GROMACS .gro file of C-alpha atoms in nm:
model
  515
    1UNK     CA    1   2.568  21.575   8.748
    2UNK     CA    2   2.233  21.579   8.600
    3UNK     CA    3   2.211  21.608   8.226
    4UNK     CA    4   2.322  21.471   7.917
    5UNK     CA    5   2.677  21.513   7.752
    6UNK     CA    6   2.867  21.399   7.435
    7UNK     CA    7   3.230  21.475   7.485
    8UNK     CA    8   3.483  21.484   7.212
    9UNK     CA    9   3.276  21.278   6.967
   10UNK     CA   10   3.450  21.153   6.643
   11UNK     CA   11   3.301  20.944   6.361
   12UNK     CA   12   3.440  20.841   6.013
   13UNK     CA   13   3.330  20.640   5.736
   14UNK     CA   14   3.638  20.509   5.539
   15UNK     CA   15   3.830  20.825   5.468
   16UNK     CA   16   3.540  21.039   5.523
   17UNK     CA   17   3.538  21.237   5.854
   18UNK     CA   18   3.148  21.308   5.982
   19UNK     CA   19   3.206  21.411   6.328
   20UNK     CA   20   3.528  21.580   6.441
   21UNK     CA   21   3.561  21.606   6.818
   22UNK     CA   22   3.195  21.735   6.881
   23UNK     CA   23   3.081  21.846   7.203
   24UNK     CA   24   2.718  21.853   7.271
   25UNK     CA   25   2.503  21.864   7.608
   26UNK     CA   26   2.142  21.876   7.719
   27UNK     CA   27   2.003  22.033   8.041
   28UNK     CA   28   1.755  21.863   8.227
   29UNK     CA   29   1.431  22.005   8.155
   30UNK     CA   30   1.554  22.183   7.848
   31UNK     CA   31   1.454  22.184   7.466
   32UNK     CA   32   1.776  22.197   7.282
   33UNK     CA   33   1.780  22.243   6.935
   34UNK     CA   34   2.051  22.064   6.697
   35UNK     CA   35   2.078  22.245   6.359
   36UNK     CA   36   2.278  22.211   6.046
   37UNK     CA   37   2.257  22.141   5.683
   38UNK     CA   38   2.206  21.824   5.509
   39UNK     CA   39   2.561  21.634   5.575
   40UNK     CA   40   2.640  21.853   5.868
   41UNK     CA   41   2.655  21.544   6.084
   42UNK     CA   42   2.346  21.580   6.287
   43UNK     CA   43   2.209  21.231   6.196
   44UNK     CA   44   2.508  21.062   6.282
   45UNK     CA   45   2.556  21.239   6.601
   46UNK     CA   46   2.196  21.121   6.703
   47UNK     CA   47   2.256  20.786   6.577
   48UNK     CA   48   2.531  20.738   6.806
   49UNK     CA   49   2.335  20.877   7.100
   50UNK     CA   50   2.064  20.648   7.014
   51UNK     CA   51   2.284  20.363   6.996
   52UNK     CA   52   2.260  20.280   6.640
   53UNK     CA   53   2.611  20.350   6.567
   54UNK     CA   54   2.939  20.353   6.770
   55UNK     CA   55   3.176  20.652   6.789
   56UNK     CA   56   3.540  20.603   6.676
   57UNK     CA   57   3.654  20.810   6.969
   58UNK     CA   58   3.447  21.036   7.268
   59UNK     CA   59   3.229  20.957   7.566
   60UNK     CA   60   2.851  20.986   7.649
   61UNK     CA   61   2.758  21.044   7.994
   62UNK     CA   62   2.394  21.088   8.136
   63UNK     CA   63   2.311  21.225   8.475
   64UNK     CA   64   2.662  21.130   8.617
   65UNK     CA   65   2.700  20.814   8.491
   66UNK     CA   66   2.912  20.703   8.184
   67UNK     CA   67   2.779  20.478   7.902
   68UNK     CA   68   2.895  20.302   7.595
   69UNK     CA   69   2.598  20.196   7.384
   70UNK     CA   70   2.615  19.882   7.175
   71UNK     CA   71   2.288  19.874   7.074
   72UNK     CA   72   1.954  20.103   7.070
   73UNK     CA   73   1.820  19.906   7.366
   74UNK     CA   74   2.106  20.000   7.588
   75UNK     CA   75   2.048  20.372   7.498
   76UNK     CA   76   1.664  20.305   7.551
   77UNK     CA   77   1.771  20.157   7.897
   78UNK     CA   78   1.963  20.466   7.982
   79UNK     CA   79   1.689  20.707   7.900
   80UNK     CA   80   1.720  20.804   7.522
   81UNK     CA   81   1.383  20.847   7.326
   82UNK     CA   82   1.343  20.859   6.951
   83UNK     CA   83   1.045  20.995   6.801
   84UNK     CA   84   1.141  20.969   6.403
   85UNK     CA   85   1.015  21.159   6.146
   86UNK     CA   86   0.840  20.900   5.965
   87UNK     CA   87   0.606  20.775   6.241
   88UNK     CA   88   0.445  20.507   6.058
   89UNK     CA   89   0.766  20.336   6.052
   90UNK     CA   90   0.767  20.313   6.415
   91UNK     CA   91   0.394  20.154   6.433
   92UNK     CA   92   0.227  19.843   6.363
   93UNK     CA   93  -0.113  19.959   6.164
   94UNK     CA   94  -0.324  19.647   6.231
   95UNK     CA   95  -0.267  19.660   6.607
   96UNK     CA   96  -0.418  19.894   6.868
   97UNK     CA   97  -0.315  20.191   7.035
   98UNK     CA   98  -0.250  20.028   7.353
   99UNK     CA   99  -0.066  19.713   7.174
  100UNK     CA  100   0.176  19.924   7.010
  101UNK     CA  101   0.261  20.115   7.335
  102UNK     CA  102   0.309  19.779   7.505
  103UNK     CA  103   0.509  19.651   7.222
  104UNK     CA  104   0.872  19.707   7.330
  105UNK     CA  105   0.786  19.551   7.688
  106UNK     CA  106   0.653  19.236   7.494
  107UNK     CA  107   0.998  19.228   7.266
  108UNK     CA  108   1.200  19.264   7.561
  109UNK     CA  109   1.058  18.961   7.756
  110UNK     CA  110   1.260  18.669   7.673
  111UNK     CA  111   0.998  18.427   7.797
  112UNK     CA  112   0.651  18.415   7.683
  113UNK     CA  113   0.506  18.693   7.882
  114UNK     CA  114   0.211  18.686   8.113
  115UNK     CA  115   0.035  19.058   8.067
  116UNK     CA  116  -0.294  19.179   8.200
  117UNK     CA  117  -0.411  19.366   7.896
  118UNK     CA  118  -0.676  19.537   8.122
  119UNK     CA  119  -0.381  19.670   8.295
  120UNK     CA  120  -0.188  19.761   7.971
  121UNK     CA  121  -0.500  19.946   7.834
  122UNK     CA  122  -0.496  20.151   8.191
  123UNK     CA  123  -0.122  20.225   8.163
  124UNK     CA  124  -0.143  20.332   7.755
  125UNK     CA  125  -0.475  20.551   7.883
  126UNK     CA  126  -0.243  20.741   8.117
  127UNK     CA  127   0.038  20.794   7.868
  128UNK     CA  128  -0.202  20.928   7.616
  129UNK     CA  129  -0.326  21.168   7.885
  130UNK     CA  130   0.013  21.259   7.963
  131UNK     CA  131   0.095  21.339   7.591
  132UNK     CA  132  -0.272  21.543   7.571
  133UNK     CA  133  -0.425  21.290   7.340
  134UNK     CA  134  -0.780  21.176   7.396
  135UNK     CA  135  -0.838  20.865   7.217
  136UNK     CA  136  -0.949  20.506   7.332
  137UNK     CA  137  -0.641  20.260   7.376
  138UNK     CA  138  -0.838  20.015   7.160
  139UNK     CA  139  -0.849  20.233   6.854
  140UNK     CA  140  -0.641  20.080   6.526
  141UNK     CA  141  -0.331  20.241   6.449
  142UNK     CA  142  -0.439  20.255   6.078
  143UNK     CA  143  -0.768  20.452   6.195
  144UNK     CA  144  -0.539  20.742   6.365
  145UNK     CA  145  -0.452  21.059   6.208
  146UNK     CA  146  -0.065  21.147   6.147
  147UNK     CA  147  -0.075  21.375   6.426
  148UNK     CA  148  -0.202  21.104   6.669
  149UNK     CA  149   0.017  20.842   6.556
  150UNK     CA  150   0.307  21.124   6.645
  151UNK     CA  151   0.173  21.142   6.981
  152UNK     CA  152   0.125  20.762   7.022
  153UNK     CA  153   0.502  20.737   6.937
  154UNK     CA  154   0.603  20.995   7.199
  155UNK     CA  155   0.366  20.789   7.451
  156UNK     CA  156   0.555  20.478   7.335
  157UNK     CA  157   0.880  20.655   7.424
  158UNK     CA  158   0.793  20.784   7.774
  159UNK     CA  159   0.662  20.441   7.861
  160UNK     CA  160   1.013  20.337   7.848
  161UNK     CA  161   1.100  20.626   8.113
  162UNK     CA  162   1.278  20.836   7.851
  163UNK     CA  163   1.426  21.136   7.991
  164UNK     CA  164   1.633  21.262   7.687
  165UNK     CA  165   1.397  21.238   7.376
  166UNK     CA  166   1.526  21.306   7.024
  167UNK     CA  167   1.230  21.476   6.789
  168UNK     CA  168   1.335  21.453   6.442
  169UNK     CA  169   1.174  21.692   6.214
  170UNK     CA  170   0.835  21.667   6.449
  171UNK     CA  171   0.629  21.919   6.269
  172UNK     CA  172   0.721  21.852   5.923
  173UNK     CA  173   0.337  21.697   5.845
  174UNK     CA  174   0.172  21.918   6.078
  175UNK     CA  175  -0.100  22.189   6.084
  176UNK     CA  176  -0.042  22.511   6.266
  177UNK     CA  177  -0.290  22.402   6.503
  178UNK     CA  178  -0.143  22.050   6.562
  179UNK     CA  179   0.194  22.212   6.601
  180UNK     CA  180   0.079  22.448   6.850
  181UNK     CA  181  -0.090  22.143   7.055
  182UNK     CA  182   0.267  21.986   7.012
  183UNK     CA  183   0.426  22.261   7.146
  184UNK     CA  184   0.196  22.260   7.454
  185UNK     CA  185   0.277  21.905   7.540
  186UNK     CA  186   0.666  21.947   7.505
  187UNK     CA  187   0.626  22.261   7.752
  188UNK     CA  188   0.429  22.071   7.999
  189UNK     CA  189   0.687  21.741   7.989
  190UNK     CA  190   0.948  21.995   8.030
  191UNK     CA  191   0.833  22.084   8.387
  192UNK     CA  192   0.838  21.717   8.470
  193UNK     CA  193   1.193  21.717   8.369
  194UNK     CA  194   1.186  21.562   8.045
  195UNK     CA  195   1.448  21.716   7.807
  196UNK     CA  196   1.402  21.699   7.438
  197UNK     CA  197   1.671  21.748   7.138
  198UNK     CA  198   1.490  21.926   6.883
  199UNK     CA  199   1.599  21.861   6.497
  200UNK     CA  200   1.426  22.078   6.270
  201UNK     CA  201   1.485  22.313   5.957
  202UNK     CA  202   1.208  22.539   6.042
  203UNK     CA  203   1.399  22.809   6.207
  204UNK     CA  204   1.086  23.001   6.338
  205UNK     CA  205   0.972  22.697   6.522
  206UNK     CA  206   1.329  22.671   6.683
  207UNK     CA  207   1.301  23.030   6.820
  208UNK     CA  208   0.958  22.957   6.942
  209UNK     CA  209   1.021  22.650   7.147
  210UNK     CA  210   1.379  22.585   7.202
  211UNK     CA  211   1.612  22.695   7.491
  212UNK     CA  212   1.935  22.665   7.377
  213UNK     CA  213   2.105  22.559   7.027
  214UNK     CA  214   2.387  22.380   6.884
  215UNK     CA  215   2.493  22.437   6.541
  216UNK     CA  216   2.700  22.189   6.334
  217UNK     CA  217   2.866  22.254   6.000
  218UNK     CA  218   3.072  21.992   5.826
  219UNK     CA  219   3.108  21.768   6.153
  220UNK     CA  220   3.218  22.060   6.361
  221UNK     CA  221   3.011  22.278   6.635
  222UNK     CA  222   3.040  22.639   6.491
  223UNK     CA  223   2.805  22.763   6.738
  224UNK     CA  224   2.653  22.682   7.090
  225UNK     CA  225   2.439  22.891   7.323
  226UNK     CA  226   2.097  23.058   7.399
  227UNK     CA  227   1.838  23.058   7.109
  228UNK     CA  228   1.743  23.413   7.216
  229UNK     CA  229   2.067  23.547   7.132
  230UNK     CA  230   2.035  23.453   6.776
  231UNK     CA  231   1.816  23.582   6.482
  232UNK     CA  232   1.702  23.356   6.181
  233UNK     CA  233   1.960  23.525   5.970
  234UNK     CA  234   2.234  23.458   6.206
  235UNK     CA  235   2.116  23.090   6.223
  236UNK     CA  236   2.116  23.061   5.840
  237UNK     CA  237   2.474  23.215   5.868
  238UNK     CA  238   2.650  22.972   6.079
  239UNK     CA  239   2.444  22.675   5.921
  240UNK     CA  240   2.593  22.771   5.555
  241UNK     CA  241   2.894  22.925   5.647
  242UNK     CA  242   2.826  23.207   5.394
  243UNK     CA  243   2.714  23.599   5.448
  244UNK     CA  244   2.353  23.644   5.381
  245UNK     CA  245   2.371  23.860   5.075
  246UNK     CA  246   2.217  23.902   4.744
  247UNK     CA  247   2.353  23.807   4.405
  248UNK     CA  248   2.276  23.830   4.045
  249UNK     CA  249   2.271  23.540   3.789
  250UNK     CA  250   2.175  23.487   3.411
  251UNK     CA  251   1.845  23.297   3.356
  252UNK     CA  252   1.721  23.135   3.038
  253UNK     CA  253   1.492  23.301   2.789
  254UNK     CA  254   1.136  23.158   2.771
  255UNK     CA  255   0.806  23.294   2.588
  256UNK     CA  256   0.608  23.562   2.732
  257UNK     CA  257   0.303  23.340   2.646
  258UNK     CA  258   0.131  23.157   2.953
  259UNK     CA  259   0.104  22.782   2.913
  260UNK     CA  260  -0.038  22.667   3.207
  261UNK     CA  261  -0.219  22.825   3.521
  262UNK     CA  262  -0.439  22.740   3.798
  263UNK     CA  263  -0.663  22.957   3.968
  264UNK     CA  264  -0.796  22.910   4.314
  265UNK     CA  265  -0.698  22.568   4.322
  266UNK     CA  266  -0.798  22.395   4.677
  267UNK     CA  267  -0.566  22.178   4.835
  268UNK     CA  268  -0.768  21.937   5.058
  269UNK     CA  269  -0.471  21.816   5.247
  270UNK     CA  270  -0.330  22.138   5.383
  271UNK     CA  271  -0.698  22.309   5.355
  272UNK     CA  272  -0.515  22.583   5.134
  273UNK     CA  273  -0.580  22.774   4.804
  274UNK     CA  274  -0.339  22.854   4.556
  275UNK     CA  275  -0.272  23.020   4.215
  276UNK     CA  276   0.032  23.014   4.015
  277UNK     CA  277   0.138  23.025   3.631
  278UNK     CA  278   0.400  22.888   3.413
  279UNK     CA  279   0.520  23.016   3.045
  280UNK     CA  280   0.601  22.839   2.756
  281UNK     CA  281   0.992  22.706   2.828
  282UNK     CA  282   0.981  22.826   3.177
  283UNK     CA  283   1.131  22.613   3.463
  284UNK     CA  284   0.923  22.737   3.776
  285UNK     CA  285   1.028  22.615   4.086
  286UNK     CA  286   0.828  22.585   4.432
  287UNK     CA  287   1.075  22.599   4.735
  288UNK     CA  288   0.962  22.454   5.072
  289UNK     CA  289   1.057  22.286   5.375
  290UNK     CA  290   0.967  21.913   5.448
  291UNK     CA  291   0.614  21.918   5.510
  292UNK     CA  292   0.540  22.254   5.367
  293UNK     CA  293   0.268  22.101   5.159
  294UNK     CA  294   0.466  22.066   4.815
  295UNK     CA  295   0.326  21.699   4.734
  296UNK     CA  296   0.010  21.798   4.838
  297UNK     CA  297   0.007  22.065   4.580
  298UNK     CA  298   0.186  21.844   4.289
  299UNK     CA  299  -0.099  21.534   4.340
  300UNK     CA  300  -0.361  21.823   4.338
  301UNK     CA  301  -0.252  21.968   4.033
  302UNK     CA  302  -0.313  21.622   3.883
  303UNK     CA  303  -0.622  21.594   4.049
  304UNK     CA  304  -0.500  21.253   4.233
  305UNK     CA  305  -0.670  21.411   4.551
  306UNK     CA  306  -0.988  21.582   4.593
  307UNK     CA  307  -0.957  21.886   4.471
  308UNK     CA  308  -1.147  22.203   4.310
  309UNK     CA  309  -1.030  22.511   4.091
  310UNK     CA  310  -0.943  22.602   3.733
  311UNK     CA  311  -0.691  22.491   3.522
  312UNK     CA  312  -0.577  22.685   3.205
  313UNK     CA  313  -0.356  22.502   2.946
  314UNK     CA  314  -0.278  22.691   2.615
  315UNK     CA  315  -0.557  22.965   2.717
  316UNK     CA  316  -0.825  22.668   2.734
  317UNK     CA  317  -1.012  22.629   3.058
  318UNK     CA  318  -1.035  22.300   3.267
  319UNK     CA  319  -1.175  22.123   3.546
  320UNK     CA  320  -1.053  21.796   3.641
  321UNK     CA  321  -1.202  21.508   3.872
  322UNK     CA  322  -0.938  21.249   3.801
  323UNK     CA  323  -0.584  21.201   3.700
  324UNK     CA  324  -0.703  21.058   3.373
  325UNK     CA  325  -0.895  21.367   3.253
  326UNK     CA  326  -0.538  21.577   3.383
  327UNK     CA  327  -0.333  21.346   3.152
  328UNK     CA  328  -0.555  21.378   2.884
  329UNK     CA  329  -0.538  21.741   2.876
  330UNK     CA  330  -0.176  21.727   2.904
  331UNK     CA  331  -0.042  21.717   3.251
  332UNK     CA  332   0.213  21.467   3.368
  333UNK     CA  333   0.342  21.405   3.718
  334UNK     CA  334   0.705  21.243   3.825
  335UNK     CA  335   0.620  21.162   4.182
  336UNK     CA  336   0.867  21.176   4.477
  337UNK     CA  337   0.790  20.829   4.557
  338UNK     CA  338   0.899  20.661   4.206
  339UNK     CA  339   0.941  20.316   4.337
  340UNK     CA  340   0.582  20.315   4.498
  341UNK     CA  341   0.412  20.554   4.228
  342UNK     CA  342   0.611  20.600   3.915
  343UNK     CA  343   0.739  20.235   3.805
  344UNK     CA  344   0.611  19.888   3.774
  345UNK     CA  345   0.912  19.725   3.966
  346UNK     CA  346   0.847  19.388   3.835
  347UNK     CA  347   0.852  19.473   3.499
  348UNK     CA  348   1.087  19.551   3.184
  349UNK     CA  349   1.226  19.904   3.111
  350UNK     CA  350   1.067  19.839   2.779
  351UNK     CA  351   0.685  19.785   2.953
  352UNK     CA  352   0.766  20.091   3.187
  353UNK     CA  353   0.872  20.316   2.905
  354UNK     CA  354   0.601  20.241   2.666
  355UNK     CA  355   0.318  20.200   2.923
  356UNK     CA  356   0.153  20.524   2.843
  357UNK     CA  357   0.204  20.469   2.451
  358UNK     CA  358  -0.015  20.117   2.420
  359UNK     CA  359  -0.251  20.275   2.192
  360UNK     CA  360  -0.005  20.335   1.940
  361UNK     CA  361   0.155  20.021   1.985
  362UNK     CA  362  -0.101  19.783   1.925
  363UNK     CA  363  -0.333  19.633   1.669
  364UNK     CA  364  -0.650  19.459   1.727
  365UNK     CA  365  -0.570  19.493   2.105
  366UNK     CA  366  -0.219  19.315   2.043
  367UNK     CA  367   0.122  19.445   2.144
  368UNK     CA  368   0.349  19.504   1.864
  369UNK     CA  369   0.651  19.346   2.033
  370UNK     CA  370   0.901  19.483   1.742
  371UNK     CA  371   0.774  19.830   1.734
  372UNK     CA  372   0.736  19.844   2.138
  373UNK     CA  373   1.123  19.728   2.151
  374UNK     CA  374   1.228  19.981   1.884
  375UNK     CA  375   1.058  20.279   2.085
  376UNK     CA  376   1.189  20.156   2.417
  377UNK     CA  377   1.537  20.107   2.246
  378UNK     CA  378   1.519  20.500   2.110
  379UNK     CA  379   1.400  20.629   2.472
  380UNK     CA  380   1.689  20.404   2.630
  381UNK     CA  381   1.952  20.546   2.402
  382UNK     CA  382   1.811  20.924   2.410
  383UNK     CA  383   1.816  20.886   2.785
  384UNK     CA  384   2.153  20.733   2.833
  385UNK     CA  385   1.975  20.476   3.087
  386UNK     CA  386   2.220  20.194   3.200
  387UNK     CA  387   2.244  19.928   3.150
  388UNK     CA  388   2.102  20.005   2.783
  389UNK     CA  389   1.880  19.693   2.757
  390UNK     CA  390   1.501  19.753   2.687
  391UNK     CA  391   1.424  19.402   2.847
  392UNK     CA  392   1.637  19.465   3.186
  393UNK     CA  393   1.439  19.457   3.503
  394UNK     CA  394   1.355  19.794   3.606
  395UNK     CA  395   1.395  19.712   3.980
  396UNK     CA  396   1.774  19.616   3.921
  397UNK     CA  397   1.849  19.987   3.772
  398UNK     CA  398   2.012  20.235   3.985
  399UNK     CA  399   1.770  20.503   4.134
  400UNK     CA  400   1.906  20.774   3.876
  401UNK     CA  401   1.812  20.511   3.596
  402UNK     CA  402   1.481  20.442   3.721
  403UNK     CA  403   1.420  20.831   3.744
  404UNK     CA  404   1.520  20.848   3.380
  405UNK     CA  405   1.280  20.548   3.299
  406UNK     CA  406   1.006  20.718   3.511
  407UNK     CA  407   1.045  21.063   3.298
  408UNK     CA  408   1.105  20.905   2.978
  409UNK     CA  409   0.747  20.711   2.958
  410UNK     CA  410   0.635  21.069   2.910
  411UNK     CA  411   0.840  21.211   2.643
  412UNK     CA  412   0.670  21.036   2.347
  413UNK     CA  413   0.315  21.152   2.479
  414UNK     CA  414   0.128  21.492   2.426
  415UNK     CA  415   0.207  21.608   2.764
  416UNK     CA  416   0.280  21.959   2.762
  417UNK     CA  417   0.304  22.043   3.152
  418UNK     CA  418   0.580  21.839   3.343
  419UNK     CA  419   0.536  21.847   3.719
  420UNK     CA  420   0.847  21.728   3.916
  421UNK     CA  421   0.822  21.625   4.282
  422UNK     CA  422   1.160  21.600   4.433
  423UNK     CA  423   1.297  21.460   4.119
  424UNK     CA  424   1.690  21.395   4.242
  425UNK     CA  425   1.584  21.217   4.551
  426UNK     CA  426   1.810  20.923   4.640
  427UNK     CA  427   2.028  20.989   4.321
  428UNK     CA  428   2.387  21.071   4.304
  429UNK     CA  429   2.557  21.357   4.176
  430UNK     CA  430   2.607  21.251   3.804
  431UNK     CA  431   2.262  21.119   3.779
  432UNK     CA  432   2.120  21.452   3.914
  433UNK     CA  433   2.290  21.656   3.627
  434UNK     CA  434   2.165  21.399   3.373
  435UNK     CA  435   1.798  21.466   3.487
  436UNK     CA  436   1.884  21.829   3.488
  437UNK     CA  437   1.970  21.821   3.119
  438UNK     CA  438   1.631  21.637   3.054
  439UNK     CA  439   1.430  21.904   3.220
  440UNK     CA  440   1.620  22.181   3.057
  441UNK     CA  441   1.562  21.992   2.719
  442UNK     CA  442   1.201  21.977   2.811
  443UNK     CA  443   1.172  22.381   2.879
  444UNK     CA  444   1.395  22.422   2.565
  445UNK     CA  445   1.071  22.226   2.339
  446UNK     CA  446   0.838  22.497   2.491
  447UNK     CA  447   0.706  22.265   2.774
  448UNK     CA  448   0.626  22.399   3.113
  449UNK     CA  449   0.798  22.273   3.377
  450UNK     CA  450   0.745  22.281   3.769
  451UNK     CA  451   0.990  22.166   3.983
  452UNK     CA  452   0.919  22.099   4.369
  453UNK     CA  453   1.183  22.064   4.599
  454UNK     CA  454   1.348  22.113   4.957
  455UNK     CA  455   1.681  22.127   4.790
  456UNK     CA  456   1.723  22.487   4.774
  457UNK     CA  457   2.062  22.497   4.586
  458UNK     CA  458   1.918  22.279   4.303
  459UNK     CA  459   1.634  22.519   4.262
  460UNK     CA  460   1.870  22.795   4.213
  461UNK     CA  461   2.070  22.610   3.945
  462UNK     CA  462   1.787  22.511   3.740
  463UNK     CA  463   1.492  22.726   3.792
  464UNK     CA  464   1.398  23.049   3.601
  465UNK     CA  465   1.142  23.174   3.879
  466UNK     CA  466   1.088  23.032   4.199
  467UNK     CA  467   0.763  23.049   4.416
  468UNK     CA  468   0.778  22.985   4.820
  469UNK     CA  469   0.562  22.742   5.009
  470UNK     CA  470   0.500  22.793   5.361
  471UNK     CA  471   0.230  22.579   5.533
  472UNK     CA  472   0.076  22.508   5.212
  473UNK     CA  473   0.066  22.862   5.081
  474UNK     CA  474   0.224  23.020   4.801
  475UNK     CA  475   0.356  23.311   4.993
  476UNK     CA  476   0.625  23.457   4.765
  477UNK     CA  477   0.724  23.478   4.382
  478UNK     CA  478   1.066  23.570   4.241
  479UNK     CA  479   1.315  23.555   3.966
  480UNK     CA  480   1.567  23.291   4.025
  481UNK     CA  481   1.840  23.530   3.989
  482UNK     CA  482   1.717  23.783   4.272
  483UNK     CA  483   1.730  23.555   4.546
  484UNK     CA  484   2.014  23.388   4.753
  485UNK     CA  485   2.041  23.034   4.917
  486UNK     CA  486   2.019  23.203   5.238
  487UNK     CA  487   1.740  23.408   5.152
  488UNK     CA  488   1.541  23.089   5.036
  489UNK     CA  489   1.623  22.921   5.359
  490UNK     CA  490   1.524  23.216   5.553
  491UNK     CA  491   1.153  23.248   5.371
  492UNK     CA  492   1.082  22.898   5.383
  493UNK     CA  493   1.182  22.890   5.743
  494UNK     CA  494   0.885  23.154   5.819
  495UNK     CA  495   1.096  23.456   5.803
  496UNK     CA  496   0.962  23.818   5.747
  497UNK     CA  497   0.879  23.855   5.356
  498UNK     CA  498   0.909  24.218   5.408
  499UNK     CA  499   1.264  24.189   5.543
  500UNK     CA  500   1.447  24.357   5.223
  501UNK     CA  501   1.809  24.385   5.383
  502UNK     CA  502   1.979  24.132   5.602
  503UNK     CA  503   2.305  24.272   5.778
  504UNK     CA  504   2.525  24.027   5.984
  505UNK     CA  505   2.852  24.196   6.141
  506UNK     CA  506   3.133  23.958   6.043
  507UNK     CA  507   3.327  24.071   6.373
  508UNK     CA  508   3.052  23.996   6.594
  509UNK     CA  509   3.019  23.637   6.446
  510UNK     CA  510   3.380  23.629   6.529
  511UNK     CA  511   3.325  23.716   6.889
  512UNK     CA  512   3.042  23.509   6.941
  513UNK     CA  513   3.235  23.186   6.836
  514UNK     CA  514   3.553  23.297   7.040
  515UNK     CA  515   3.292  23.332   7.343
   0.00000   0.00000   0.00000
């Protein structure tokens, strides 16, 4: 029997059950969506299919043959391919396109391979044509665009004769034009018998490109069927397990005075223009899916990337051409990639906490160590950084404590506008609450806070107002008390912004599940 079948898959980690008898199948020549919120079990199920993990129980059958994978190499031999979300991790930047496509073949050869590079180039050119990419096989990966890299990884997967390809958030960093081009390629490959497992939070795209859908929640299949039979609202209902309703919540009080605003801010990377404003003491959120353009907006606000527009702080107009100018005016950024952009990993907590204060901690260009240590100790205690030692190496701290250091270095500066880009990424629940406490304290002091995240529940918990970002544009601005978690997902997934009321009949849902 042709097709891929995962039957009765169980997987636990210690006492935590991640998959509870999951059944999942993919037909030949179809695009099958796999949906679910974070922690639903999608990644674990796909890691089992890709040979990264072994199931505790259950079977995998592909085109009539049963398999038990002990490694990713076994899965590749069986026809499973994976196009990861972070395509740069799957490529060698200093090698050419054709060398990257041939890399798996070279590694798999036990003896020193004797390869015809001419033939490898020809083969690479054919695979590139198959995925609709018109570039030279000799082009270096580091010279390729993100869209080109993604298609190169797809070509690389096809080179191993993959028949079932996992696409993990394939359009997260693509423009609308690039997304349409990718969809055309997927449709063409479908006619050649290639099947796809499509993992995405962009539900509007799921409706456009996918044939069937399986939805997981808490390690269980809660819906399985044709995509065309479900609305976006119904998908969300199955994913979150709650009705799509509106609720009211109390909000914090903040000033009517606008502290920070931007007008016609052009974001070069997304080729979009935005306007936004934040009042004194307000926590404004930016809600968007992965790839919506949040980081690009954050970098443009601090002029980290080439941009144009007007900045207004306390009624004074600015134009910036560098982060130095933006920082001097009172803007600071707590970046998403704290270890790469927010810390000096080889330095101490003391150095990292006081780096923005050196002008007040020096005399005749010499750092006053005693004063520096006292200042750092005050911040360590105020932020409850553990271990509570300024001389500790920052790279040895947990993610949550590192994040406190990134925030802490701005607390004794003249910063008035605090921009947080995915501030709780990679930190535990307790650390999140501590970071939230710091953010609320900043707002209570009259600072303007901008909180950008794809963690929608966090945004509802902490924000006063929320901007919704889709494809680099701010498409809606609402009070946080007037929108629900489900509505945030709906709007950020490209749902109809004019849809005022969403209804979902409980009995219809029960009938759908039972059928």
